[in-house]
PDB file of C-alpha atoms and ligand atoms in Angstrom:
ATOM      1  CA  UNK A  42      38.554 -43.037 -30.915  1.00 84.00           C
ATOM      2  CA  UNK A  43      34.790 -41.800 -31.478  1.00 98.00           C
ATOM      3  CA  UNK A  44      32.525 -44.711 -31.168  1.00 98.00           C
ATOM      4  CA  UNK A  45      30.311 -45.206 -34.583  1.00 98.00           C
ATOM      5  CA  UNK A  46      26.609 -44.141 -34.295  1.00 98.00           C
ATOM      6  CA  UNK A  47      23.733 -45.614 -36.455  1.00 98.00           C
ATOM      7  CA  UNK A  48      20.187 -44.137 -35.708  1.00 99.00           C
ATOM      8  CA  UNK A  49      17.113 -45.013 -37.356  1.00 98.00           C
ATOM      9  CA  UNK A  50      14.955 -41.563 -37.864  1.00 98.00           C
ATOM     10  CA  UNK A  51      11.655 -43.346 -38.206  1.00 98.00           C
ATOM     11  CA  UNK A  52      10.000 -39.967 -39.537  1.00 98.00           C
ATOM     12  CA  UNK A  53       6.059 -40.350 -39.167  1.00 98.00           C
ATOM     13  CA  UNK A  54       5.762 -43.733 -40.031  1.00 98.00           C
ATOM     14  CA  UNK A  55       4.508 -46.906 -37.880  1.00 98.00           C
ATOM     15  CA  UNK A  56       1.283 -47.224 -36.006  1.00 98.00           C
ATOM     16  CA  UNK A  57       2.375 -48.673 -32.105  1.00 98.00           C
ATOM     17  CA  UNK A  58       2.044 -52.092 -33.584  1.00 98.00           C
ATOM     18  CA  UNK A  59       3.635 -51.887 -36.368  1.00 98.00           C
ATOM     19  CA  UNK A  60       6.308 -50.193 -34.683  1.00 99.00           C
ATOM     20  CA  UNK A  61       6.415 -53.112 -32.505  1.00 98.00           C
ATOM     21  CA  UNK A  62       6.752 -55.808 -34.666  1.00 98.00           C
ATOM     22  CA  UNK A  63       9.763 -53.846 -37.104  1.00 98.00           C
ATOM     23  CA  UNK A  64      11.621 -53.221 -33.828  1.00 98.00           C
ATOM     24  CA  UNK A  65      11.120 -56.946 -32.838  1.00 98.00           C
ATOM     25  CA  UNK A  66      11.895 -57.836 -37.100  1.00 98.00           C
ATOM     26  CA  UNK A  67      15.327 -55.339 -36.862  1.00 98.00           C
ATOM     27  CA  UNK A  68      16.737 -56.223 -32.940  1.00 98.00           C
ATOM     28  CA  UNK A  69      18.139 -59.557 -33.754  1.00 98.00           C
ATOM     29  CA  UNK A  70      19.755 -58.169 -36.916  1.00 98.00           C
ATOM     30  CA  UNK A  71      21.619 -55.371 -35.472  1.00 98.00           C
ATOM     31  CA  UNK A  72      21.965 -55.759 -31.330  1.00 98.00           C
ATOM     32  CA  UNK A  73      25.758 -55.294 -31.628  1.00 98.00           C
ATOM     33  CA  UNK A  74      27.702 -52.810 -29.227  1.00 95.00           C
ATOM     34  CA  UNK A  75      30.206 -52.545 -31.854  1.00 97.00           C
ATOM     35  CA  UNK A  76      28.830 -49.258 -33.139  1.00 98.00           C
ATOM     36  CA  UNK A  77      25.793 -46.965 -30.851  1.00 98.00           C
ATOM     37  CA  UNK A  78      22.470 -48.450 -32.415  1.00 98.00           C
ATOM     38  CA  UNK A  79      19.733 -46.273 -31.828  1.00 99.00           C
ATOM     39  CA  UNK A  80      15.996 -46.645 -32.633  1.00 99.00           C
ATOM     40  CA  UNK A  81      14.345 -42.778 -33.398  1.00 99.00           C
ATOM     41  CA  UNK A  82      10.325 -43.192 -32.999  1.00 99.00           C
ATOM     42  CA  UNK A  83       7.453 -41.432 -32.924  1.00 98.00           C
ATOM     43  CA  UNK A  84       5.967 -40.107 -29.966  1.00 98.00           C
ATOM     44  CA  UNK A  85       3.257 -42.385 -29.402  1.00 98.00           C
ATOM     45  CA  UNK A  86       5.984 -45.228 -30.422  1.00 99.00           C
ATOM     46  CA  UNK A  87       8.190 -44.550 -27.384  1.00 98.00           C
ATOM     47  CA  UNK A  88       6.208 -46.590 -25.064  1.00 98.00           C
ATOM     48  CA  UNK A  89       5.752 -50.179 -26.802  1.00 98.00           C
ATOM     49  CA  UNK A  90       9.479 -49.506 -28.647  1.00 98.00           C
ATOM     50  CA  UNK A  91      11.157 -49.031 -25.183  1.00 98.00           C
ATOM     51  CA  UNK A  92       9.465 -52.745 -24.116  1.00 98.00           C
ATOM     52  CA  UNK A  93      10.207 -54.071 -27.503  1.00 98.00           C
ATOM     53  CA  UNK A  94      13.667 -53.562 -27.105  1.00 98.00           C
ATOM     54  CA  UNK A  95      14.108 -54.056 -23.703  1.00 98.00           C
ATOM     55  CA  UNK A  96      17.632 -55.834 -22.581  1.00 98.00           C
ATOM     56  CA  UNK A  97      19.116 -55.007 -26.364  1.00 98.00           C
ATOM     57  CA  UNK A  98      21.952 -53.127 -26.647  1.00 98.00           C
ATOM     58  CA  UNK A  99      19.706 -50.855 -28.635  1.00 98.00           C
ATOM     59  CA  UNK A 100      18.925 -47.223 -27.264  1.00 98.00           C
ATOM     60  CA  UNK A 101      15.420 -45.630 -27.909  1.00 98.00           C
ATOM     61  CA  UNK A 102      15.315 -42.122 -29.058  1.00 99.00           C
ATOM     62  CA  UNK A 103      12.605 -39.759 -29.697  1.00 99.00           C
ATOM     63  CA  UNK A 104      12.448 -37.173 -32.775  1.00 98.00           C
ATOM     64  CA  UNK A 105      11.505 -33.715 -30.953  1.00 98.00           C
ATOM     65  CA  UNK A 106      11.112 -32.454 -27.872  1.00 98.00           C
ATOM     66  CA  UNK A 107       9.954 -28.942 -26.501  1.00 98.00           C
ATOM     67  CA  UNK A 108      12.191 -27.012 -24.423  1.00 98.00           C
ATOM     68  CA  UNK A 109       9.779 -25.868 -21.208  1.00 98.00           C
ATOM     69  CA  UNK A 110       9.607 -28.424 -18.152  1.00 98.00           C
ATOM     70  CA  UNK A 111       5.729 -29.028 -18.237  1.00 98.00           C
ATOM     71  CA  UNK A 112       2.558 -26.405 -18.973  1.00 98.00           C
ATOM     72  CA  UNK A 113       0.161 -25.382 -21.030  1.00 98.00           C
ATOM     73  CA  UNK A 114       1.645 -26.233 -24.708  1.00 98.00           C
ATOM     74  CA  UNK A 115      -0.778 -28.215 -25.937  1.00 98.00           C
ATOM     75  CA  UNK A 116       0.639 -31.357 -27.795  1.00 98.00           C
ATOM     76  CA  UNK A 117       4.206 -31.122 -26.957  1.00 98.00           C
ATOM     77  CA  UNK A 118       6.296 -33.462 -25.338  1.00 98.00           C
ATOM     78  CA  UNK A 119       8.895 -32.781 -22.355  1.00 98.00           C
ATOM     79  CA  UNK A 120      12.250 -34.161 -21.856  1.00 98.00           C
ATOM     80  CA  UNK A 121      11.111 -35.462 -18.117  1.00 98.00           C
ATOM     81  CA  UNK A 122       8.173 -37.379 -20.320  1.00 98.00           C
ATOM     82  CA  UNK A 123      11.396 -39.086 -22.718  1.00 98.00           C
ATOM     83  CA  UNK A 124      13.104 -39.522 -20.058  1.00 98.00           C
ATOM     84  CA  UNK A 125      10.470 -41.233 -17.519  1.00 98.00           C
ATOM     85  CA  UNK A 126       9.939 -43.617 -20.849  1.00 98.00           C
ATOM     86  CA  UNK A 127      13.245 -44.823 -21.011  1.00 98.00           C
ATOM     87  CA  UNK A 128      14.238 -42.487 -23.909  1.00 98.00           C
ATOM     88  CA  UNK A 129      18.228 -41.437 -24.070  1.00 98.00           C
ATOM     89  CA  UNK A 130      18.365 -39.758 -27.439  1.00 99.00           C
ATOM     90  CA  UNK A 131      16.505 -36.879 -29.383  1.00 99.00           C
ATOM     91  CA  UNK A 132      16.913 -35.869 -32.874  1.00 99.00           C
ATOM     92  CA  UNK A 133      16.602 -32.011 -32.970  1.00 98.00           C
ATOM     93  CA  UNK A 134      16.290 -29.147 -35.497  1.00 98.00           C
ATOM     94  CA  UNK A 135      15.552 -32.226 -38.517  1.00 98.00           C
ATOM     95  CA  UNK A 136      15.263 -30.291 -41.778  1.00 98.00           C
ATOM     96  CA  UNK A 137      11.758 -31.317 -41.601  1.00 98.00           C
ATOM     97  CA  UNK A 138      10.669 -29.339 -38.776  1.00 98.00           C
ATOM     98  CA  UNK A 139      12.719 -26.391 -39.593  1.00 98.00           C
ATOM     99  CA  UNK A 140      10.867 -26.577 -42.806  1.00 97.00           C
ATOM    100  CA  UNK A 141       7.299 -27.095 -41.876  1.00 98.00           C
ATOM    101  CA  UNK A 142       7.387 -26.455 -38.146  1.00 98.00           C
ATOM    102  CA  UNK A 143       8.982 -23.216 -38.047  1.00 97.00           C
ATOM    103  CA  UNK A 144      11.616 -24.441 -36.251  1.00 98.00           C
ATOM    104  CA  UNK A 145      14.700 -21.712 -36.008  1.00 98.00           C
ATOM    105  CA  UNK A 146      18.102 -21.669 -34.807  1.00 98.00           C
ATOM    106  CA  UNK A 147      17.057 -20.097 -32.139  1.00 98.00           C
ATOM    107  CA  UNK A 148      14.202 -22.638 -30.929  1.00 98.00           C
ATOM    108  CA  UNK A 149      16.991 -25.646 -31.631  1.00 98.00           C
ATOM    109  CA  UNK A 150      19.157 -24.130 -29.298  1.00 98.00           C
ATOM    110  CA  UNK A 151      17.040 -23.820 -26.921  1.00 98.00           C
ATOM    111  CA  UNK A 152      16.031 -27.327 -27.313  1.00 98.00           C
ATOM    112  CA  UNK A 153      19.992 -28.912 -27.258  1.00 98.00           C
ATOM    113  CA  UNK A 154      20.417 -27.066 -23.641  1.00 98.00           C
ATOM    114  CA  UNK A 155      17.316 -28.422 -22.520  1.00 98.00           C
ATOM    115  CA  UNK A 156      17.790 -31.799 -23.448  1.00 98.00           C
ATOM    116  CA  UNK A 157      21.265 -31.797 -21.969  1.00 98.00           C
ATOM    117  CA  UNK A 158      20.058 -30.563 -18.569  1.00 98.00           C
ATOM    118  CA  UNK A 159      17.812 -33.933 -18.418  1.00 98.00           C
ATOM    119  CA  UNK A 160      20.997 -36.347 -19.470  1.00 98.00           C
ATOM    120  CA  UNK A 161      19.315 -36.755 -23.409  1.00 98.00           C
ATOM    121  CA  UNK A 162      22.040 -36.702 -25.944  1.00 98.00           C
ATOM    122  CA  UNK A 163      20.996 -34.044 -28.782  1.00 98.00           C
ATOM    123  CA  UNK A 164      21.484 -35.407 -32.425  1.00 99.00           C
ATOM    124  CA  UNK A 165      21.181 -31.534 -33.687  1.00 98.00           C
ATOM    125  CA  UNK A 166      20.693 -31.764 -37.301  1.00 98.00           C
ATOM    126  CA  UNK A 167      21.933 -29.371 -39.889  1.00 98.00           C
ATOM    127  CA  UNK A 168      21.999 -29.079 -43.978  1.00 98.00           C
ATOM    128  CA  UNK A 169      22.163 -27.144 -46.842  1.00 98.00           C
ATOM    129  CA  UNK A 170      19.189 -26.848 -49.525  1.00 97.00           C
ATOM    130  CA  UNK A 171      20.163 -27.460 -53.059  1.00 95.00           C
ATOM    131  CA  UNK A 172      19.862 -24.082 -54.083  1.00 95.00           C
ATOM    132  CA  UNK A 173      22.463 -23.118 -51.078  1.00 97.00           C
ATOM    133  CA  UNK A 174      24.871 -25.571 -52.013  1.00 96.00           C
ATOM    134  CA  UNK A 175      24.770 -24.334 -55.936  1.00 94.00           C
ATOM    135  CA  UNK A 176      24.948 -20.573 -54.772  1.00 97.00           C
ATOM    136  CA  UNK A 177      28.743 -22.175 -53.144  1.00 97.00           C
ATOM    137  CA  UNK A 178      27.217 -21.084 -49.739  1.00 98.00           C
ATOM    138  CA  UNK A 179      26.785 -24.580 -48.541  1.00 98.00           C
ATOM    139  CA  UNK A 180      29.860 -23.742 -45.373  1.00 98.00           C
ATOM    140  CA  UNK A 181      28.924 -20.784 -44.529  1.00 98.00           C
ATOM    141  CA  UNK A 182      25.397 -21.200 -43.643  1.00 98.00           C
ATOM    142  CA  UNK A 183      26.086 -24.946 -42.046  1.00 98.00           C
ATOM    143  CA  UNK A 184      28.467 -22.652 -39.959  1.00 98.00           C
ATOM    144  CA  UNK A 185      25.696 -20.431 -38.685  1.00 98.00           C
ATOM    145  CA  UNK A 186      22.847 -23.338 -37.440  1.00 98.00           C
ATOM    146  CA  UNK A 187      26.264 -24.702 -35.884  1.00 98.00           C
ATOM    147  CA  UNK A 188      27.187 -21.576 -34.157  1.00 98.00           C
ATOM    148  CA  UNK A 189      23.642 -20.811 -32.860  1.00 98.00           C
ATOM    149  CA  UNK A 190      22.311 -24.320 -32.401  1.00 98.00           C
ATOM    150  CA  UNK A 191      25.096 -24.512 -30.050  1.00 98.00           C
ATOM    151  CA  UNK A 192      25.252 -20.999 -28.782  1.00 98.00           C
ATOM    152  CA  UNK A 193      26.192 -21.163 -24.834  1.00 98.00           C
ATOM    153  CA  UNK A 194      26.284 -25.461 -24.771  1.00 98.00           C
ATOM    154  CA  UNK A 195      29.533 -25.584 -22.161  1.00 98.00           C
ATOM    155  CA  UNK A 196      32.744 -27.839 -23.286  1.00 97.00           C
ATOM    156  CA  UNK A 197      31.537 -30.404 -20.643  1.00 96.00           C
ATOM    157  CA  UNK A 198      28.192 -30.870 -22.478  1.00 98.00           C
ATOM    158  CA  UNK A 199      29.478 -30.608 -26.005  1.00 98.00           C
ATOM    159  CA  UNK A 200      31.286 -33.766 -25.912  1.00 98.00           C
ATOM    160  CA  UNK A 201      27.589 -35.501 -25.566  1.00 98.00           C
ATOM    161  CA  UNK A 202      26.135 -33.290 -28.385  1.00 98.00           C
ATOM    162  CA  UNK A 203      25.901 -35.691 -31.862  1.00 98.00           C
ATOM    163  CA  UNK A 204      26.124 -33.396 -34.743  1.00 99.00           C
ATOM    164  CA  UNK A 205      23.909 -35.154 -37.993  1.00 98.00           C
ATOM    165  CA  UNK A 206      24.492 -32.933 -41.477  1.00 98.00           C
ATOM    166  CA  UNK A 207      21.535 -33.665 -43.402  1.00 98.00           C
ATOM    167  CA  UNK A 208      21.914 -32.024 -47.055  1.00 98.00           C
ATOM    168  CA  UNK A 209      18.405 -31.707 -47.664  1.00 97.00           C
ATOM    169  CA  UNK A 210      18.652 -32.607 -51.179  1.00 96.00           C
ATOM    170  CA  UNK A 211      20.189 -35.953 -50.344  1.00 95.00           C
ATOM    171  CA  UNK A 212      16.931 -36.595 -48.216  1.00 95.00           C
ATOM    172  CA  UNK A 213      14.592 -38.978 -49.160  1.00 91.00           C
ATOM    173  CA  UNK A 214      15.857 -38.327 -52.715  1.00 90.00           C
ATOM    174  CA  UNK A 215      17.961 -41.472 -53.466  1.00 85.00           C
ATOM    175  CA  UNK A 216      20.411 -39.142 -54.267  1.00 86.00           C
ATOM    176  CA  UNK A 217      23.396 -39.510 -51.902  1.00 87.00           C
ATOM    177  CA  UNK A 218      26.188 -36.636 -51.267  1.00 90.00           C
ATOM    178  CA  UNK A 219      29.432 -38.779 -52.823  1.00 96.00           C
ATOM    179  CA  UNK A 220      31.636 -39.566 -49.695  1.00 97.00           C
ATOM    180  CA  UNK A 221      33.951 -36.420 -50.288  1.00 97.00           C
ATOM    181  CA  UNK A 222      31.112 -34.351 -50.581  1.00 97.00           C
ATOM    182  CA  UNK A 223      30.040 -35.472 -47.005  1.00 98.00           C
ATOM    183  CA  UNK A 224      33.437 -34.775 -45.677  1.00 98.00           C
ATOM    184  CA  UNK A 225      33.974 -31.835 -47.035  1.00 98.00           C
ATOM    185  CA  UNK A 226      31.424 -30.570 -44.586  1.00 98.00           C
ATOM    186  CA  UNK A 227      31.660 -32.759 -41.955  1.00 98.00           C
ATOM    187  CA  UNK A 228      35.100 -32.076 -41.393  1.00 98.00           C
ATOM    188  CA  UNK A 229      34.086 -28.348 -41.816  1.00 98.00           C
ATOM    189  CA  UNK A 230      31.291 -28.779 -38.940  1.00 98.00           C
ATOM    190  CA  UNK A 231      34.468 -30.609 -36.618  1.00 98.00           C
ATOM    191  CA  UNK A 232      36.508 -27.029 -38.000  1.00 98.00           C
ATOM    192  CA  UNK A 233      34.351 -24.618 -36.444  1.00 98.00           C
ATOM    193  CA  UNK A 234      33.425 -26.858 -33.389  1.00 98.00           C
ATOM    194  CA  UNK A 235      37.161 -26.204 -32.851  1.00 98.00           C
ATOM    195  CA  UNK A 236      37.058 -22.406 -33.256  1.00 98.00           C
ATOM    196  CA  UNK A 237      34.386 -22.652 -30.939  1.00 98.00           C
ATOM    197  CA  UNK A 238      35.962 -24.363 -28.150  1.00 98.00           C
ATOM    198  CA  UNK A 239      39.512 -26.048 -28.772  1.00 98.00           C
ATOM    199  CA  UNK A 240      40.878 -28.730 -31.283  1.00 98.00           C
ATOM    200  CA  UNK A 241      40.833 -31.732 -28.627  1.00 98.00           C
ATOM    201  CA  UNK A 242      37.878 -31.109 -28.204  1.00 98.00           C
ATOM    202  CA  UNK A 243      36.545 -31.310 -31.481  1.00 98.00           C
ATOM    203  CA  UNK A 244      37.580 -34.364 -32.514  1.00 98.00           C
ATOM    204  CA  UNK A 245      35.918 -36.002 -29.359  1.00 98.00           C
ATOM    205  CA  UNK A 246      32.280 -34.710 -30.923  1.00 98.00           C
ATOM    206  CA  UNK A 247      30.682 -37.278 -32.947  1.00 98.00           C
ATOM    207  CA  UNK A 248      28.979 -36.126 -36.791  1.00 98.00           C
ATOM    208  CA  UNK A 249      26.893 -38.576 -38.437  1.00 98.00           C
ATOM    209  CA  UNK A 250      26.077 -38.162 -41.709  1.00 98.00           C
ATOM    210  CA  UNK A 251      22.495 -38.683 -43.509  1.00 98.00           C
ATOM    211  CA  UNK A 252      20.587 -38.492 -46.709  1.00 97.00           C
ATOM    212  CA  UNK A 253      19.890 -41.453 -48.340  1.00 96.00           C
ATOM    213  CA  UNK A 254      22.178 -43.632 -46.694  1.00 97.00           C
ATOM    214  CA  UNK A 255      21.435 -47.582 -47.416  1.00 97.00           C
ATOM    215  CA  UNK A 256      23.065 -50.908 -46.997  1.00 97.00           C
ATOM    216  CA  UNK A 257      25.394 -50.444 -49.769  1.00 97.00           C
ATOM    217  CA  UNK A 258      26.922 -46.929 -49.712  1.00 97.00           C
ATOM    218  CA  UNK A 259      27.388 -46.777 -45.829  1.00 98.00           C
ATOM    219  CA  UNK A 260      31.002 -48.761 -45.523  1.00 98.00           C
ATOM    220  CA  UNK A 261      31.730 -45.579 -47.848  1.00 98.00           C
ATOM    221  CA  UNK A 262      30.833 -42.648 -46.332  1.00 98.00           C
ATOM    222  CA  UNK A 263      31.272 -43.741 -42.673  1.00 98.00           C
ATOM    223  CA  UNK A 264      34.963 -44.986 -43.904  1.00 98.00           C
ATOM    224  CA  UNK A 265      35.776 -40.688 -44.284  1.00 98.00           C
ATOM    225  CA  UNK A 266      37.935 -39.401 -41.069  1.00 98.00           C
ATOM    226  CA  UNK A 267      35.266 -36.987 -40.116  1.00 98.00           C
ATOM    227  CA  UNK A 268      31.808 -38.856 -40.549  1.00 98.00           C
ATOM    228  CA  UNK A 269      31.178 -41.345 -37.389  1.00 98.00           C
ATOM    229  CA  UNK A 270      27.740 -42.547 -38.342  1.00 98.00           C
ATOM    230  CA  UNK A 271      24.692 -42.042 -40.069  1.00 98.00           C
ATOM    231  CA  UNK A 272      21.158 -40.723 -39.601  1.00 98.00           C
ATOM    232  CA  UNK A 273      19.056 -42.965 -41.672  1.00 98.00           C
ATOM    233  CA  UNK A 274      15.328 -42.472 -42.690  1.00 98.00           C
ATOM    234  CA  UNK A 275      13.700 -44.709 -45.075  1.00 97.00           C
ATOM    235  CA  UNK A 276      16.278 -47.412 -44.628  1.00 98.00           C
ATOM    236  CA  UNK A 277      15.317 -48.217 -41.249  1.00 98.00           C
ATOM    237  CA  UNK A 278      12.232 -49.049 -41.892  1.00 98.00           C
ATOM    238  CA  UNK A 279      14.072 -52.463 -43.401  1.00 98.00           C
ATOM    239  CA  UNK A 280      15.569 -55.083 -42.683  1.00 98.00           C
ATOM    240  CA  UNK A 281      18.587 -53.344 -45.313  1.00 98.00           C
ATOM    241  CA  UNK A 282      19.215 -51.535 -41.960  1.00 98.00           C
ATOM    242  CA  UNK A 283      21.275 -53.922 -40.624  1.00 98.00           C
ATOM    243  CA  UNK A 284      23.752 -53.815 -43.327  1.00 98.00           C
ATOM    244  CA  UNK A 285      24.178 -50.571 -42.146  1.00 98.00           C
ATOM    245  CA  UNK A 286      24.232 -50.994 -38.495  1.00 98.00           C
ATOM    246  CA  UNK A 287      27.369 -53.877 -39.817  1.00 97.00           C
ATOM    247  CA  UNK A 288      28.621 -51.501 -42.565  1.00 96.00           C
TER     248      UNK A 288
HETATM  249  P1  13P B 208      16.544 -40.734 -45.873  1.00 68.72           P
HETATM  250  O1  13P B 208      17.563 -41.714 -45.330  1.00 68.72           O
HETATM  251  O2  13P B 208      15.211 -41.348 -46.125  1.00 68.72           O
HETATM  252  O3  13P B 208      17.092 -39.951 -47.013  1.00 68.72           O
HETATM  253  O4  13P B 208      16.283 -39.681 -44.679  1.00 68.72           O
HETATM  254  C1  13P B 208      17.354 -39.075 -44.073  1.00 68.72           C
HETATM  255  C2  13P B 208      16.878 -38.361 -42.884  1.00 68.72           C
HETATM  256  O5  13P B 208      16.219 -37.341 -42.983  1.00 68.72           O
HETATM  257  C3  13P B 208      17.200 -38.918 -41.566  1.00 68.72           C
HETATM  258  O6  13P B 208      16.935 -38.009 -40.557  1.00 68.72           O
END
């Protein structure tokens, strides 16, 4: 059984106080081990979160990370940094920065197999535009950030890896994919995870879904076979995200 997985993606909101008191406003509301709860902040955010949330069952997670050790890359953050901080998750490849960060496939993946050499669990995001899923393309190009976000990732490490699919039409749009829309690709993402290493191990791999997830069409979507989770933006800024967290 694939345990559930609920992250906030905080995006670029919250000043370190603010960010303080909405992690102190949301722990009491959704400290459960009953699904993974996971609080994705902002860089500068890591620091007073991870006291914040101290002896919660919450787990902090950051939004990006650079794949070098340490240099001369001027504003970038290393995994020993998220680490050292208390940091066990990283969002990486969001929509966002593929869009206005340049990030590639290629820079992802070399981001996921950094990240698992320091112990951080990946949440590798993928998703379709709207004009890709109206072309009837949607699959086939949520196949290829799959195959080459996860180009060379070993079965061991895999297993760790937490899949989101992010239509990027469904973001920040209010416009959710229905439930069977979400599957339909979900289960598609768990279909070529299994060409690419075996069927067991597949279905140990968890996919959250996001995109305008809230309090009242979670139970839904994370009810489908395929979708254990959600990535959630502007609903975890509330205190609606604990009707999520207890879909
Ligand atoms: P919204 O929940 O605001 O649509 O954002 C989804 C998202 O991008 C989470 O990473």
């Amino acid at each position: 059984m694939r345990k559930k997985i609920v992250a906030g993606n905080w995006k670029m909101n919250k000043t370190p106080s603010e960010a303080v008191a909405l992690a102190k406003m949301l722990v009491p509301l959704v400290n459960t081990d009953k699904v993974d709860v996971v609080f994705c902040v902002p860089a500068i955010d890591i620091i007073p979160v991870a006291e914040a949330i101290k002896g919660t069952k919450i787990a902090l997670g950051a939004e990006n990370m650079y794949f070098e050790e340490s240099g001369a890359y001027t504003g970038e953050i290393s995994p020993a940094m998220l680490t050292d901080a208390g940091v066990k998750y990283v969002i990486l490849g969001h929509s966002e920065r593929r869009q206005y960060f340049a990030e590639t496939d290629e820079t992802v993946n070399k981001k996921v197999k950094k990240a698992l050499e320091h112990n951080l669990i990946p949440i590798m995001c993928c998703g379709e535009t709207l004009e890709q899923r109206e072309k009837g393309i949607t699959i086939d190009f949520i196949r290829t950030q799959i195959k080459c976000g996860l180009n060379g990732i070993s079965k061991d490490d895999i297993t760790k890896v937490v899949v989101a699919y992010e239509p990027i039409w469904a973001i920040g749009t209010g416009k959710t994919a229905t439930s069977a829309e979400a599957e339909e690709v979900c289960a598609a993402i768990r279909g070529v995870l299994g060409e690419m290493y075996d069927k067991e191990t597949a279905e140990k791999i968890r996919i959250q879904y996001g995109g305008s997830v809230n309090g009242k069409n979670a139970a839904e979507l994370f009810a489908m076979p395929d979708i254990d989770g959600g990535l959630v933006g502007g609903a975890s800024l509330k205190e609606e995200f604990k009707d999520i967290v207890n879909y």
